[in-house]
Coordinates of C-alpha atoms and ligand atoms in Angstrom, one line a residue:
M985 CA -0.1 0.3 -0.2
N986 CA 1.2 3.4 -1.1
N987 CA -0.2 6.1 1.3
N988 CA 1.1 8.8 -1.2
K989 CA -1.2 8.3 -4.1
P990 CA -4.5 8.5 -4.7
S991 CA -7.0 5.7 -3.9
Y992 CA -8.7 4.4 -6.7
Y993 CA -11.5 1.6 -6.0
L994 CA -13.2 -0.4 -8.2
T995 CA -15.2 -3.6 -8.5
T996 CA -16.9 -6.4 -11.0
P997 CA -19.9 -7.9 -9.9
I998 CA -19.2 -11.0 -7.5
Y999 CA -20.4 -13.4 -10.0
Y1000 CA -22.6 -16.4 -8.8
V1001 CA -21.0 -19.7 -8.7
N1002 CA -24.0 -21.6 -10.5
G1003 CA -21.7 -21.8 -12.9
E1004 CA -18.8 -21.5 -15.3
P1005 CA -17.4 -18.4 -15.8
H1006 CA -18.0 -17.4 -19.2
L1007 CA -17.9 -15.0 -22.0
G1008 CA -20.3 -12.4 -20.2
T1009 CA -18.6 -12.5 -17.1
A1010 CA -15.3 -12.5 -18.6
Y1011 CA -16.3 -9.1 -20.6
T1012 CA -16.7 -7.1 -17.0
T1013 CA -13.9 -8.9 -15.7
I1014 CA -11.7 -7.3 -19.1
A1015 CA -13.1 -4.2 -18.4
A1016 CA -12.5 -3.5 -15.3
D1017 CA -9.4 -5.4 -15.9
T1018 CA -8.3 -2.2 -18.3
L1019 CA -9.1 1.0 -16.1
A1020 CA -7.1 -0.6 -13.1
R1021 CA -4.2 -1.4 -14.9
F1022 CA -4.5 2.4 -17.2
K1023 CA -4.9 3.8 -13.4
R1024 CA -2.3 2.3 -12.0
M1025 CA 0.0 3.6 -14.9
Q1026 CA -1.3 7.1 -14.4
G1027 CA -0.1 6.7 -10.5
F1028 CA -3.1 5.4 -8.4
D1029 CA -2.7 3.2 -5.8
V1030 CA -5.4 0.9 -7.4
K1031 CA -8.2 -1.7 -5.5
F1032 CA -9.6 -3.8 -8.0
L1033 CA -11.9 -6.3 -6.8
T1034 CA -13.6 -9.2 -8.1
G1035 CA -14.8 -12.1 -6.5
L1036 CA -18.1 -14.7 -6.0
D1037 CA -21.5 -14.7 -4.9
E1038 CA -21.7 -17.9 -2.7
H1039 CA -24.6 -17.8 -0.4
G1040 CA -28.6 -18.1 -1.6
Q1041 CA -31.2 -20.1 -2.7
K1042 CA -29.5 -21.3 -6.1
V1043 CA -26.4 -22.0 -4.8
A1044 CA -27.4 -24.0 -2.5
D1045 CA -30.1 -25.9 -4.9
N1046 CA -27.1 -26.4 -7.2
A1047 CA -25.4 -28.0 -4.4
A1048 CA -28.3 -30.2 -3.2
A1049 CA -28.3 -31.4 -7.2
A1050 CA -24.8 -32.2 -7.4
G1051 CA -25.1 -34.3 -4.0
V1052 CA -22.7 -31.9 -2.1
S1053 CA -23.0 -29.6 0.3
P1054 CA -23.0 -25.9 -0.3
K1055 CA -19.7 -24.9 1.1
E1056 CA -18.0 -28.5 -1.5
W1057 CA -19.6 -27.0 -4.2
C1058 CA -18.2 -23.5 -3.4
D1059 CA -14.5 -24.8 -3.2
R1060 CA -15.3 -26.8 -6.6
L1061 CA -16.0 -23.7 -8.6
A1062 CA -14.1 -21.0 -7.1
P1063 CA -10.8 -22.5 -9.1
K1064 CA -12.4 -22.6 -12.3
F1065 CA -13.1 -18.2 -12.1
T1066 CA -9.3 -17.5 -10.5
D1067 CA -7.9 -20.0 -13.0
L1068 CA -9.8 -18.1 -15.9
W1069 CA -8.8 -14.6 -14.7
Q1070 CA -5.4 -16.1 -14.7
A1071 CA -5.5 -16.6 -17.9
L1072 CA -6.8 -13.9 -19.1
N1073 CA -4.3 -12.2 -17.2
I1074 CA -6.6 -10.1 -14.7
S1075 CA -4.7 -7.8 -12.2
N1076 CA -7.2 -7.9 -9.2
D1077 CA -5.7 -7.4 -5.9
D1078 CA -8.2 -9.3 -3.9
F1079 CA -10.4 -11.8 -4.7
I1080 CA -13.7 -12.2 -2.3
R1081 CA -16.0 -15.0 -1.5
T1082 CA -18.9 -14.3 0.5
T1083 CA -18.9 -17.4 2.3
E1084 CA -15.3 -15.6 4.0
E1085 CA -15.0 -14.7 8.0
R1086 CA -14.2 -11.2 6.9
H1087 CA -17.4 -11.4 4.9
T1088 CA -19.6 -12.7 7.6
R1089 CA -18.7 -10.1 10.2
A1090 CA -19.0 -6.9 7.7
V1091 CA -22.6 -8.2 6.9
Q1092 CA -23.6 -8.7 10.5
R1093 CA -22.2 -5.2 11.5
F1094 CA -23.9 -3.6 8.0
Y1095 CA -27.4 -5.4 9.4
E1096 CA -26.5 -4.0 12.9
A1097 CA -26.6 -0.5 11.4
M1098 CA -29.5 -0.9 9.7
Q1099 CA -30.8 -1.7 12.9
E1100 CA -29.5 0.8 15.0
G1101 CA -30.8 3.6 12.3
G1102 CA -34.4 2.2 12.4
Y1103 CA -34.5 0.8 9.1
L1104 CA -35.4 -2.8 9.5
R1105 CA -39.1 -4.2 10.0
K1106 CA -40.0 -7.2 11.0
D1107 CA -43.4 -8.8 8.9
T1108 CA -44.5 -11.6 6.9
Y1109 CA -43.4 -11.9 3.3
K1110 CA -46.6 -13.4 1.4
G1111 CA -45.2 -13.1 -2.6
W1112 CA -43.6 -14.4 -5.5
Y1113 CA -39.7 -15.2 -5.4
C1114 CA -37.5 -16.0 -8.8
V1115 CA -34.6 -18.6 -7.2
H1116 CA -33.1 -18.0 -10.6
E1117 CA -32.5 -14.0 -10.3
E1118 CA -32.9 -14.3 -6.1
T1119 CA -35.6 -11.6 -6.7
F1120 CA -38.9 -10.9 -5.1
Y1121 CA -41.7 -10.1 -7.2
T1122 CA -45.2 -8.4 -5.9
D1123 CA -48.2 -9.2 -7.4
E1124 CA -48.4 -5.8 -8.6
E1125 CA -45.3 -6.3 -10.8
L1126 CA -46.3 -9.5 -12.1
H1127 CA -49.3 -7.8 -13.3
Q1128 CA -47.9 -5.1 -14.7
A1129 CA -45.6 -7.7 -16.7
G1130 CA -48.7 -9.9 -17.7
H1131 CA -47.6 -12.7 -15.5
A1132 CA -50.2 -12.5 -13.3
D1133 CA -51.7 -16.1 -14.2
D1134 CA -48.7 -17.7 -15.0
H1135 CA -46.3 -16.9 -12.3
L1136 CA -43.4 -16.8 -14.4
C1137 CA -40.3 -14.5 -13.5
P1138 CA -40.8 -10.9 -15.4
D1139 CA -36.8 -11.4 -16.0
C1140 CA -35.9 -14.8 -16.8
G1141 CA -39.4 -16.5 -18.0
R1142 CA -38.6 -19.1 -15.3
P1143 CA -41.6 -20.7 -12.6
L1144 CA -41.2 -18.3 -9.5
E1145 CA -42.0 -20.0 -6.3
F1146 CA -44.6 -18.8 -3.9
D1147 CA -43.2 -17.8 -0.4
E1148 CA -44.7 -16.7 2.7
E1149 CA -42.4 -16.2 6.0
E1150 CA -41.7 -14.1 8.3
N1151 CA -39.0 -11.5 7.1
L1152 CA -37.0 -8.2 8.1
F1153 CA -37.8 -5.6 5.7
F1154 CA -35.5 -2.6 4.8
K1155 CA -37.7 0.2 4.7
L1156 CA -36.5 1.3 1.0
S1157 CA -39.7 3.5 0.5
E1158 CA -38.1 6.4 2.7
F1159 CA -35.3 6.6 0.3
E1160 CA -37.5 7.6 -2.8
Q1161 CA -36.4 11.5 -2.2
P1162 CA -33.1 11.3 -1.1
L1163 CA -32.1 8.9 -3.8
L1164 CA -33.8 11.2 -6.2
D1165 CA -32.1 14.4 -4.6
F1166 CA -28.4 12.2 -4.9
Y1167 CA -29.1 11.2 -8.5
A1168 CA -29.8 15.6 -9.1
A1169 CA -26.6 16.4 -7.1
H1170 CA -24.3 13.7 -8.6
S1171 CA -25.1 13.7 -12.5
D1172 CA -22.6 11.0 -13.0
F1173 CA -23.3 8.5 -11.0
I1174 CA -25.4 6.4 -13.3
Q1175 CA -23.6 5.6 -16.4
P1176 CA -24.6 5.3 -19.9
E1177 CA -27.0 8.5 -19.6
T1178 CA -30.1 5.6 -21.0
R1179 CA -29.2 3.8 -17.9
R1180 CA -29.7 7.0 -15.8
N1181 CA -33.1 7.8 -17.5
E1182 CA -34.4 4.2 -16.3
V1183 CA -33.5 3.9 -13.3
L1184 CA -35.3 7.4 -12.6
S1185 CA -38.4 6.8 -14.0
F1186 CA -38.1 3.4 -12.0
V1187 CA -37.5 5.7 -8.3
K1188 CA -40.4 8.2 -9.8
G1189 CA -42.9 4.9 -9.8
G1190 CA -42.2 4.7 -6.1
L1191 CA -40.6 2.1 -3.9
K1192 CA -41.6 -0.4 -1.6
D1193 CA -39.8 -1.5 1.3
L1194 CA -38.0 -5.2 0.6
S1195 CA -37.7 -8.6 2.1
V1196 CA -34.1 -8.7 3.4
S1197 CA -33.8 -11.7 5.3
R1198 CA -35.0 -15.6 5.0
T1199 CA -35.7 -17.7 7.8
S1200 CA -37.0 -21.0 5.3
F1201 CA -33.6 -21.6 4.3
D1202 CA -30.1 -20.9 5.8
W1203 CA -27.5 -20.8 3.6
G1204 CA -26.9 -17.4 4.3
V1205 CA -25.0 -15.0 6.8
P1206 CA -27.3 -15.3 9.9
I1207 CA -28.4 -12.1 11.2
P1208 CA -27.2 -11.5 14.6
F1209 CA -30.5 -9.8 16.4
A1210 CA -33.1 -12.1 14.6
E1211 CA -32.9 -15.8 15.5
G1212 CA -33.6 -17.9 12.4
H1213 CA -33.1 -15.0 9.8
V1214 CA -30.5 -15.1 7.4
S1215 CA -29.3 -12.3 4.9
Y1216 CA -31.3 -11.8 1.7
V1217 CA -28.5 -12.7 -0.7
W1218 CA -28.6 -9.7 -2.6
F1219 CA -27.9 -7.8 0.5
D1220 CA -25.3 -9.9 1.4
A1221 CA -23.5 -9.7 -2.1
L1222 CA -23.4 -6.0 -2.4
I1223 CA -22.1 -5.8 1.1
N1224 CA -18.7 -7.7 -0.2
Y1225 CA -17.5 -3.9 -1.9
L1226 CA -17.2 -2.6 1.7
T1227 CA -15.5 -6.0 3.3
A1228 CA -13.2 -6.2 1.0
V1229 CA -11.7 -2.5 2.3
G1230 CA -11.6 -3.1 5.9
Y1231 CA -15.4 -2.7 7.0
G1232 CA -16.5 -4.5 10.2
D1233 CA -12.9 -5.2 10.4
P1234 CA -11.9 -4.1 14.6
D1235 CA -8.4 -3.8 13.7
S1236 CA -7.6 0.0 13.6
Q1237 CA -5.5 -0.5 10.4
A1238 CA -8.4 -1.9 8.8
A1239 CA -10.4 1.0 9.7
A1240 CA -7.5 3.7 8.4
E1241 CA -7.8 1.4 4.6
F1242 CA -11.7 2.1 4.8
A1243 CA -11.6 5.7 5.0
R1244 CA -9.0 5.7 2.7
R1245 CA -10.6 3.2 0.3
W1246 CA -14.3 4.4 0.5
P1247 CA -16.4 5.1 -1.0
A1248 CA -15.5 3.2 -4.3
Q1249 CA -14.5 5.1 -7.6
V1250 CA -16.4 2.8 -9.9
H1251 CA -18.6 -0.5 -10.0
F1252 CA -18.6 -2.1 -12.9
V1253 CA -22.0 -4.1 -13.8
G1254 CA -24.0 -5.4 -16.7
K1255 CA -27.3 -3.6 -17.5
D1256 CA -29.2 -7.0 -15.7
I1257 CA -28.3 -5.6 -11.8
I1258 CA -28.5 -2.0 -12.5
R1259 CA -31.5 -1.6 -9.7
F1260 CA -29.6 -3.0 -7.2
H1261 CA -26.7 -1.6 -7.8
C1262 CA -28.1 2.0 -8.4
V1263 CA -31.5 2.1 -6.1
I1264 CA -31.0 -0.8 -3.6
W1265 CA -27.0 0.0 -3.1
P1266 CA -27.3 3.5 -2.4
A1267 CA -30.4 3.4 -0.5
M1268 CA -28.7 1.1 2.1
L1269 CA -25.4 2.8 2.2
M1270 CA -27.4 5.9 3.2
A1271 CA -29.3 3.7 6.1
A1272 CA -26.4 2.6 7.2
G1273 CA -24.5 6.6 7.2
L1274 CA -21.8 5.2 4.3
P1275 CA -21.4 7.3 1.4
V1276 CA -22.3 6.6 -1.7
P1277 CA -19.9 5.3 -4.5
E1278 CA -18.9 8.0 -7.3
R1279 CA -20.2 6.0 -10.3
V1280 CA -21.4 2.7 -11.6
F1281 CA -21.1 1.9 -14.7
A1282 CA -23.7 -0.3 -16.6
H1283 CA -22.1 -2.3 -19.8
G1284 CA -24.5 -4.0 -22.5
F1285 CA -25.0 -7.2 -23.2
L1286 CA -23.4 -9.6 -25.3
L1287 CA -25.2 -11.4 -28.0
T1288 CA -24.7 -13.7 -30.8
K1289 CA -27.8 -15.3 -31.4
G1290 CA -28.4 -15.5 -35.2
E1291 CA -25.0 -15.3 -35.9
K1292 CA -22.4 -17.5 -37.1
M1293 CA -20.7 -18.4 -33.8
S1294 CA -23.9 -19.3 -32.5
K1295 CA -24.5 -21.6 -35.6
S1296 CA -21.1 -22.9 -35.6
R1297 CA -19.4 -23.5 -32.7
G1298 CA -22.5 -23.4 -30.5
N1299 CA -23.0 -20.4 -27.8
A1300 CA -21.4 -22.0 -25.0
M1301 CA -17.8 -20.7 -27.0
S1302 CA -15.5 -20.3 -23.9
P1303 CA -12.9 -17.6 -23.6
T1304 CA -10.1 -19.8 -23.6
D1305 CA -11.2 -21.7 -27.2
L1306 CA -11.4 -18.3 -28.4
C1307 CA -8.0 -17.0 -26.9
A1308 CA -6.7 -20.5 -28.2
L1309 CA -8.1 -19.9 -31.6
L1310 CA -6.9 -16.3 -31.7
G1311 CA -2.9 -17.1 -30.7
G1312 CA -2.7 -20.2 -33.0
G1313 CA -3.4 -22.9 -30.3
L1314 CA -2.2 -23.8 -26.8
L1315 CA 1.2 -23.6 -25.9
P1316 CA 3.0 -27.1 -25.7
D1317 CA 2.5 -26.5 -21.6
G1318 CA -1.6 -26.3 -22.2
S1319 CA -1.5 -22.7 -21.2
L1320 CA -2.8 -20.1 -23.5
P1321 CA -0.9 -18.0 -26.3
P1322 CA -0.3 -14.5 -24.8
A1323 CA -0.8 -13.0 -28.1
G1324 CA -4.5 -14.9 -28.1
V1325 CA -5.2 -13.2 -24.7
D1326 CA -5.0 -10.2 -25.6
A1327 CA -7.0 -9.9 -29.2
Y1328 CA -9.3 -11.6 -27.1
R1329 CA -9.4 -8.7 -25.0
Y1330 CA -8.6 -6.4 -27.8
Y1331 CA -12.1 -7.5 -29.9
F1332 CA -14.1 -7.4 -26.9
L1333 CA -12.9 -3.5 -26.2
S1334 CA -12.7 -2.3 -29.6
D1335 CA -15.1 -3.5 -30.9
V1336 CA -18.3 -3.8 -28.5
Q1337 CA -19.3 0.2 -28.1
F1338 CA -19.1 -0.6 -24.0
G1339 CA -22.8 0.4 -22.6
A1340 CA -24.3 -0.7 -25.7
D1341 CA -25.5 -4.3 -26.4
G1342 CA -22.6 -5.8 -28.9
Q1343 CA -23.5 -8.4 -31.3
I1344 CA -20.6 -11.0 -31.6
S1345 CA -19.5 -13.0 -34.1
L1346 CA -16.5 -15.3 -35.5
E1347 CA -16.0 -13.5 -37.9
R1348 CA -16.0 -10.3 -37.0
M1349 CA -13.3 -11.3 -34.8
L1350 CA -11.5 -12.8 -37.7
Q1351 CA -11.6 -9.4 -39.0
V1352 CA -11.0 -7.3 -36.3
Y1353 CA -7.9 -9.7 -35.8
N1354 CA -6.5 -9.4 -39.1
A1355 CA -7.1 -5.6 -40.0
D1356 CA -6.1 -4.3 -36.8
L1357 CA -3.7 -6.4 -35.0
A1358 CA -1.7 -8.4 -37.7
N1359 CA -2.0 -6.3 -40.8
S1360 CA -1.7 -3.2 -38.7
W1361 CA 0.2 -3.2 -35.3
G1362 CA 1.7 -6.4 -35.6
N1363 CA 3.1 -5.6 -39.0
L1364 CA 4.1 -2.0 -38.3
V1365 CA 6.5 -3.7 -35.5
S1366 CA 7.9 -6.6 -37.4
R1367 CA 8.3 -3.7 -40.4
V1368 CA 10.1 -1.1 -38.1
L1369 CA 12.0 -3.6 -35.9
S1370 CA 13.6 -5.6 -39.3
M1371 CA 14.7 -2.3 -40.9
T1372 CA 16.3 -1.3 -37.7
K1373 CA 18.2 -4.7 -37.8
K1374 CA 19.1 -4.1 -41.8
Y1375 CA 20.0 -0.1 -41.4
F1376 CA 21.4 0.0 -38.0
E1377 CA 22.1 -3.5 -36.7
G1378 CA 19.3 -3.4 -34.7
K1379 CA 20.3 -0.2 -32.5
V1380 CA 18.2 2.5 -32.1
P1381 CA 19.9 5.1 -34.1
E1382 CA 21.3 8.4 -32.7
T1383 CA 19.1 11.6 -34.0
A1384 CA 18.2 14.7 -33.6
V1385 CA 14.8 14.2 -31.8
G1386 CA 12.7 17.0 -33.0
I1387 CA 9.0 17.0 -33.2
D1388 CA 9.0 18.5 -36.6
N1389 CA 6.9 14.9 -38.2
S1390 CA 3.3 14.0 -38.6
L1391 CA 4.1 11.1 -36.2
A1392 CA 5.1 13.5 -33.2
Q1393 CA 2.5 15.7 -33.8
I1394 CA 0.0 12.9 -33.2
A1395 CA 1.6 11.2 -30.8
A1396 CA 1.4 15.1 -28.4
G1397 CA -2.4 14.5 -28.2
L1398 CA -2.6 11.0 -27.3
Y1399 CA -2.1 11.1 -23.9
D1400 CA -5.1 13.4 -23.8
K1401 CA -7.2 11.9 -25.7
V1402 CA -6.9 8.1 -24.3
S1403 CA -6.6 9.6 -21.2
Q1404 CA -10.2 11.3 -21.4
A1405 CA -11.5 7.9 -23.4
M1406 CA -10.6 5.9 -20.1
D1407 CA -12.0 8.1 -17.9
A1408 CA -15.7 8.0 -19.8
I1409 CA -14.9 4.2 -20.0
D1410 CA -14.9 4.2 -23.6
Y1411 CA -12.7 2.0 -24.4
S1412 CA -13.4 1.6 -27.9
G1413 CA -12.5 5.5 -28.1
A1414 CA -9.3 4.9 -26.5
C1415 CA -8.5 2.1 -29.0
A1416 CA -9.4 4.2 -32.3
A1417 CA -7.3 7.6 -30.5
V1418 CA -4.0 4.5 -30.7
M1419 CA -4.7 3.1 -33.9
E1420 CA -4.5 6.8 -35.4
L1421 CA -0.8 6.5 -34.7
V1422 CA -0.3 3.2 -35.7
D1423 CA -2.0 3.7 -39.1
A1424 CA -0.1 7.1 -39.6
A1425 CA 2.9 5.3 -39.1
N1426 CA 2.2 2.6 -41.3
G1427 CA 1.7 5.7 -44.2
Y1428 CA 4.9 7.3 -43.0
I1429 CA 6.7 4.2 -43.7
E1430 CA 5.2 4.3 -47.5
N1431 CA 5.8 7.9 -47.9
E1432 CA 9.1 8.4 -46.1
A1433 CA 10.5 4.9 -47.9
P1434 CA 13.6 3.9 -45.8
W1435 CA 14.8 2.1 -48.4
A1436 CA 15.0 4.6 -51.0
L1437 CA 16.5 6.7 -48.1
A1438 CA 19.5 3.4 -47.9
K1439 CA 20.0 3.2 -51.3
A1440 CA 20.4 7.1 -51.7
G1441 CA 23.0 7.1 -49.2
D1442 CA 20.9 9.6 -47.0
A1443 CA 22.2 8.2 -43.9
A1444 CA 20.8 11.8 -41.1
K1445 CA 17.3 11.6 -43.0
L1446 CA 17.0 7.5 -42.5
A1447 CA 18.2 7.9 -38.8
Q1448 CA 15.4 10.4 -38.4
V1449 CA 12.9 8.4 -39.9
M1450 CA 13.5 5.1 -38.1
Y1451 CA 13.7 7.3 -35.3
A1452 CA 10.3 8.2 -34.8
L1453 CA 9.1 4.8 -36.3
L1454 CA 10.9 3.6 -33.4
E1455 CA 9.4 6.1 -30.7
S1456 CA 5.6 5.6 -32.1
V1457 CA 6.1 1.4 -31.8
R1458 CA 7.3 2.3 -28.1
L1459 CA 4.4 4.7 -27.6
I1460 CA 1.4 2.4 -29.1
A1461 CA 2.9 -0.5 -26.9
L1462 CA 2.8 2.0 -24.1
Y1463 CA -1.1 3.1 -24.6
F1464 CA -2.1 -0.2 -25.5
A1465 CA -0.9 -1.7 -22.2
A1466 CA -3.2 -1.4 -20.2
I1467 CA -5.7 -3.0 -22.8
M1468 CA -2.9 -5.9 -24.9
P1469 CA -0.1 -6.2 -21.7
S1470 CA 1.3 -9.3 -22.8
T1471 CA 2.4 -8.1 -26.4
S1472 CA 2.5 -4.5 -25.0
A1473 CA 5.6 -6.2 -22.6
D1474 CA 7.1 -8.0 -25.4
V1475 CA 7.4 -4.9 -27.9
W1476 CA 8.8 -3.1 -24.7
G1477 CA 11.4 -5.9 -24.4
R1478 CA 12.2 -5.7 -28.0
L1479 CA 13.2 -2.2 -27.7
D1480 CA 15.8 -2.8 -24.5
L1481 CA 12.6 -1.1 -22.5
S1482 CA 11.8 -2.4 -18.7
D1483 CA 8.3 -3.2 -18.1
V1484 CA 6.0 -1.4 -19.9
T1485 CA 2.9 -2.3 -17.5
K1486 CA 4.8 -1.0 -14.9
A1487 CA 5.8 2.4 -16.3
D1488 CA 4.8 5.6 -15.7
L1489 CA 1.7 6.8 -18.3
K1490 CA 2.5 10.2 -18.6
A1491 CA 6.1 10.7 -18.3
E1492 CA 6.4 7.9 -20.6
S1493 CA 4.2 9.8 -22.9
A1494 CA 6.3 12.3 -24.0
W1495 CA 8.4 12.5 -27.5
G1496 CA 11.6 11.6 -28.0
L1497 CA 12.8 9.4 -24.2
L1498 CA 13.9 6.1 -26.5
P1499 CA 17.3 5.9 -25.6
A1500 CA 19.9 5.8 -28.9
G1501 CA 21.9 3.1 -29.0
N1502 CA 19.3 0.6 -27.3
Q1503 CA 19.8 -2.8 -28.9
T1504 CA 16.2 -4.1 -30.6
K1505 CA 15.4 -7.0 -31.8
V1506 CA 13.1 -8.2 -33.8
G1507 CA 11.3 -11.6 -33.0
Q1508 CA 8.5 -13.4 -34.2
P1509 CA 5.5 -11.7 -35.5
L1510 CA 3.2 -10.2 -32.8
F1511 CA 0.0 -11.7 -34.3
Q1512 CA 0.4 -14.1 -37.2
R1513 CA -2.3 -13.6 -39.8
L1514 CA -5.6 -16.0 -39.4
K1515 CA -7.2 -17.5 -42.4
E1516 CA -11.0 -18.1 -42.3
S1517 CA -10.4 -21.8 -42.3
D1518 CA -8.5 -21.4 -38.8
V1519 CA -11.1 -20.2 -37.4
L1520 CA -14.6 -20.6 -38.7
Ligands
ME8_2624 O1 -25.8 -10.9 -10.9 N1 -23.5 -9.9 -21.8 O2 -24.1 -12.6 -10.8 P1 -24.1 -13.4 -12.3 C1 -22.3 -9.3 -20.7 N2 -24.2 -12.8 -8.3 N3 -21.9 -9.6 -19.3 C2 -22.6 -10.4 -19.3 C3 -23.3 -11.0 -19.7 C4 -23.8 -11.0 -21.0 N4 -24.4 -11.9 -22.1 N5 -23.6 -12.2 -19.0 C5 -23.3 -11.9 -17.6 C6 -25.1 -11.8 -10.3 N6 -22.8 -11.0 -17.8 C7 -25.2 -11.5 -9.1 C8 -24.0 -10.0 -8.7 S1 -22.7 -8.1 -7.5 C9 -22.8 -7.4 -5.9 C10 -24.0 -9.6 -7.3 C11 -22.0 -9.9 -16.9 O3 -23.2 -14.6 -11.9 C12 -22.6 -8.9 -16.1 O4 -21.6 -8.5 -15.9 O5 -25.1 -13.7 -12.8 C13 -23.8 -9.4 -15.0 O6 -24.1 -8.1 -14.7 C14 -22.8 -10.3 -14.4 O7 -21.8 -10.9 -15.4 C15 -23.9 -11.1 -13.9 O8 -22.8 -12.2 -13.2

């Protein structure tokens, strides 16, 4: 921990352990990882949290169906997530599981705080429950959704269960106006704008008190002051964001950590869980007397229906299959090819506008891969390093480092452009900004024709041109490092530079920092060109 740097705390949802991680959960996790990496490179003291939601009826039911205890079920599935995150180069600083002791303590403390504030009351819950969504539905909601007779879940369409039990209720209805006031005062809290409008109209429609404990079932955190009650899984889950930064821990260091880290800067979520994060969560925090996070960014869904991807390979295509395909197969030790992982990350971040739904397909993935990575960025690296070898025995040439060339001019505006896009969580915008320099550098090679300068014996001009190209390669790898960490680190290694993922982005963004005399290496192509037959 470095207390001199400002804290930047960001989270993904904690995923249910009811199955294996998939393209959707990987998408949110990669997106959060990219911002975490970028903020670290900007000098923030980042805490990036992900983890698992292990309580609730759904998990208990899955475990029972598999004939094991809920805890055994969670222990069996948890490594599937941690292994995949490691394989996808996810740089999380913590991995929380809601069955951990630290979390039980935090949940209990939180319920006590709500109780002390007078925000809980006992009542009988009589209504409908969807186990898959872990969500309660009133008769009125079912009526509005056209499911008053068939009693199917308005969100997932599965049959609902009727529930009648004594519960604790959270007085959510008291938070209608405080929430509306909060949204008005914090216009950036819910992003993108469409989601903000959706939440506003929902809250304006009126809020009802919410059942927040279960007595018919025991796979949850016991509520200390209510015998026989366990926490409602969504309350339990949301509180994870507090647990991970020390809430409920009596240790004084934990209290200092909490004061420094909370409120979080951004919660990454999918649009399916926006009400929990933008309505219930801020109301819970207000009830417990805690500040509300700065921002919730709800991205869209990845859709494959009707696309070749689902027809030929099935929707079940896993993140690891795709990384292996893009990277030309698994490595001999069975691990994923780093360039394949980077290409996978790049495709989802560059080609799907973050916030909107995205149609994804293998065809499109192949197209983006070949156009942007193999033919543009990878090809630039190969050409520049090969020419450096040919004309300067691989050494970065000595030259007057002017900024009077077109590449330096593009590079000069890049830090601001990329940072603004990243702060707006506009990954496709950030990728496009970096690709501008890639395209310009490829064009510069054609225009300046280093081979002609070499032939004409114009050593001074050749040195200038090659230096501008090498410097562009250094900067492109720098800006891509948060998105494609392995290949960027590879490129900096070939330029005889240190680990780019630990670089100070702002300081390194200046033009002309590549030291003359560095011994470069050509290496293998960064991204092998793929044929349709390799993938489809
Ligand atoms: O909701 N496209 O967990 P969950 C994009 N445990 N993202 C998708 C997706 C898709 N097709 N499918 C899933 C839960 N996701 C709760 C969260 S947090 C306090 C508790 C991603 O396993 C997306 O981020 O159902 C979505 O919000 C999340 O997975 C839901 O994960």
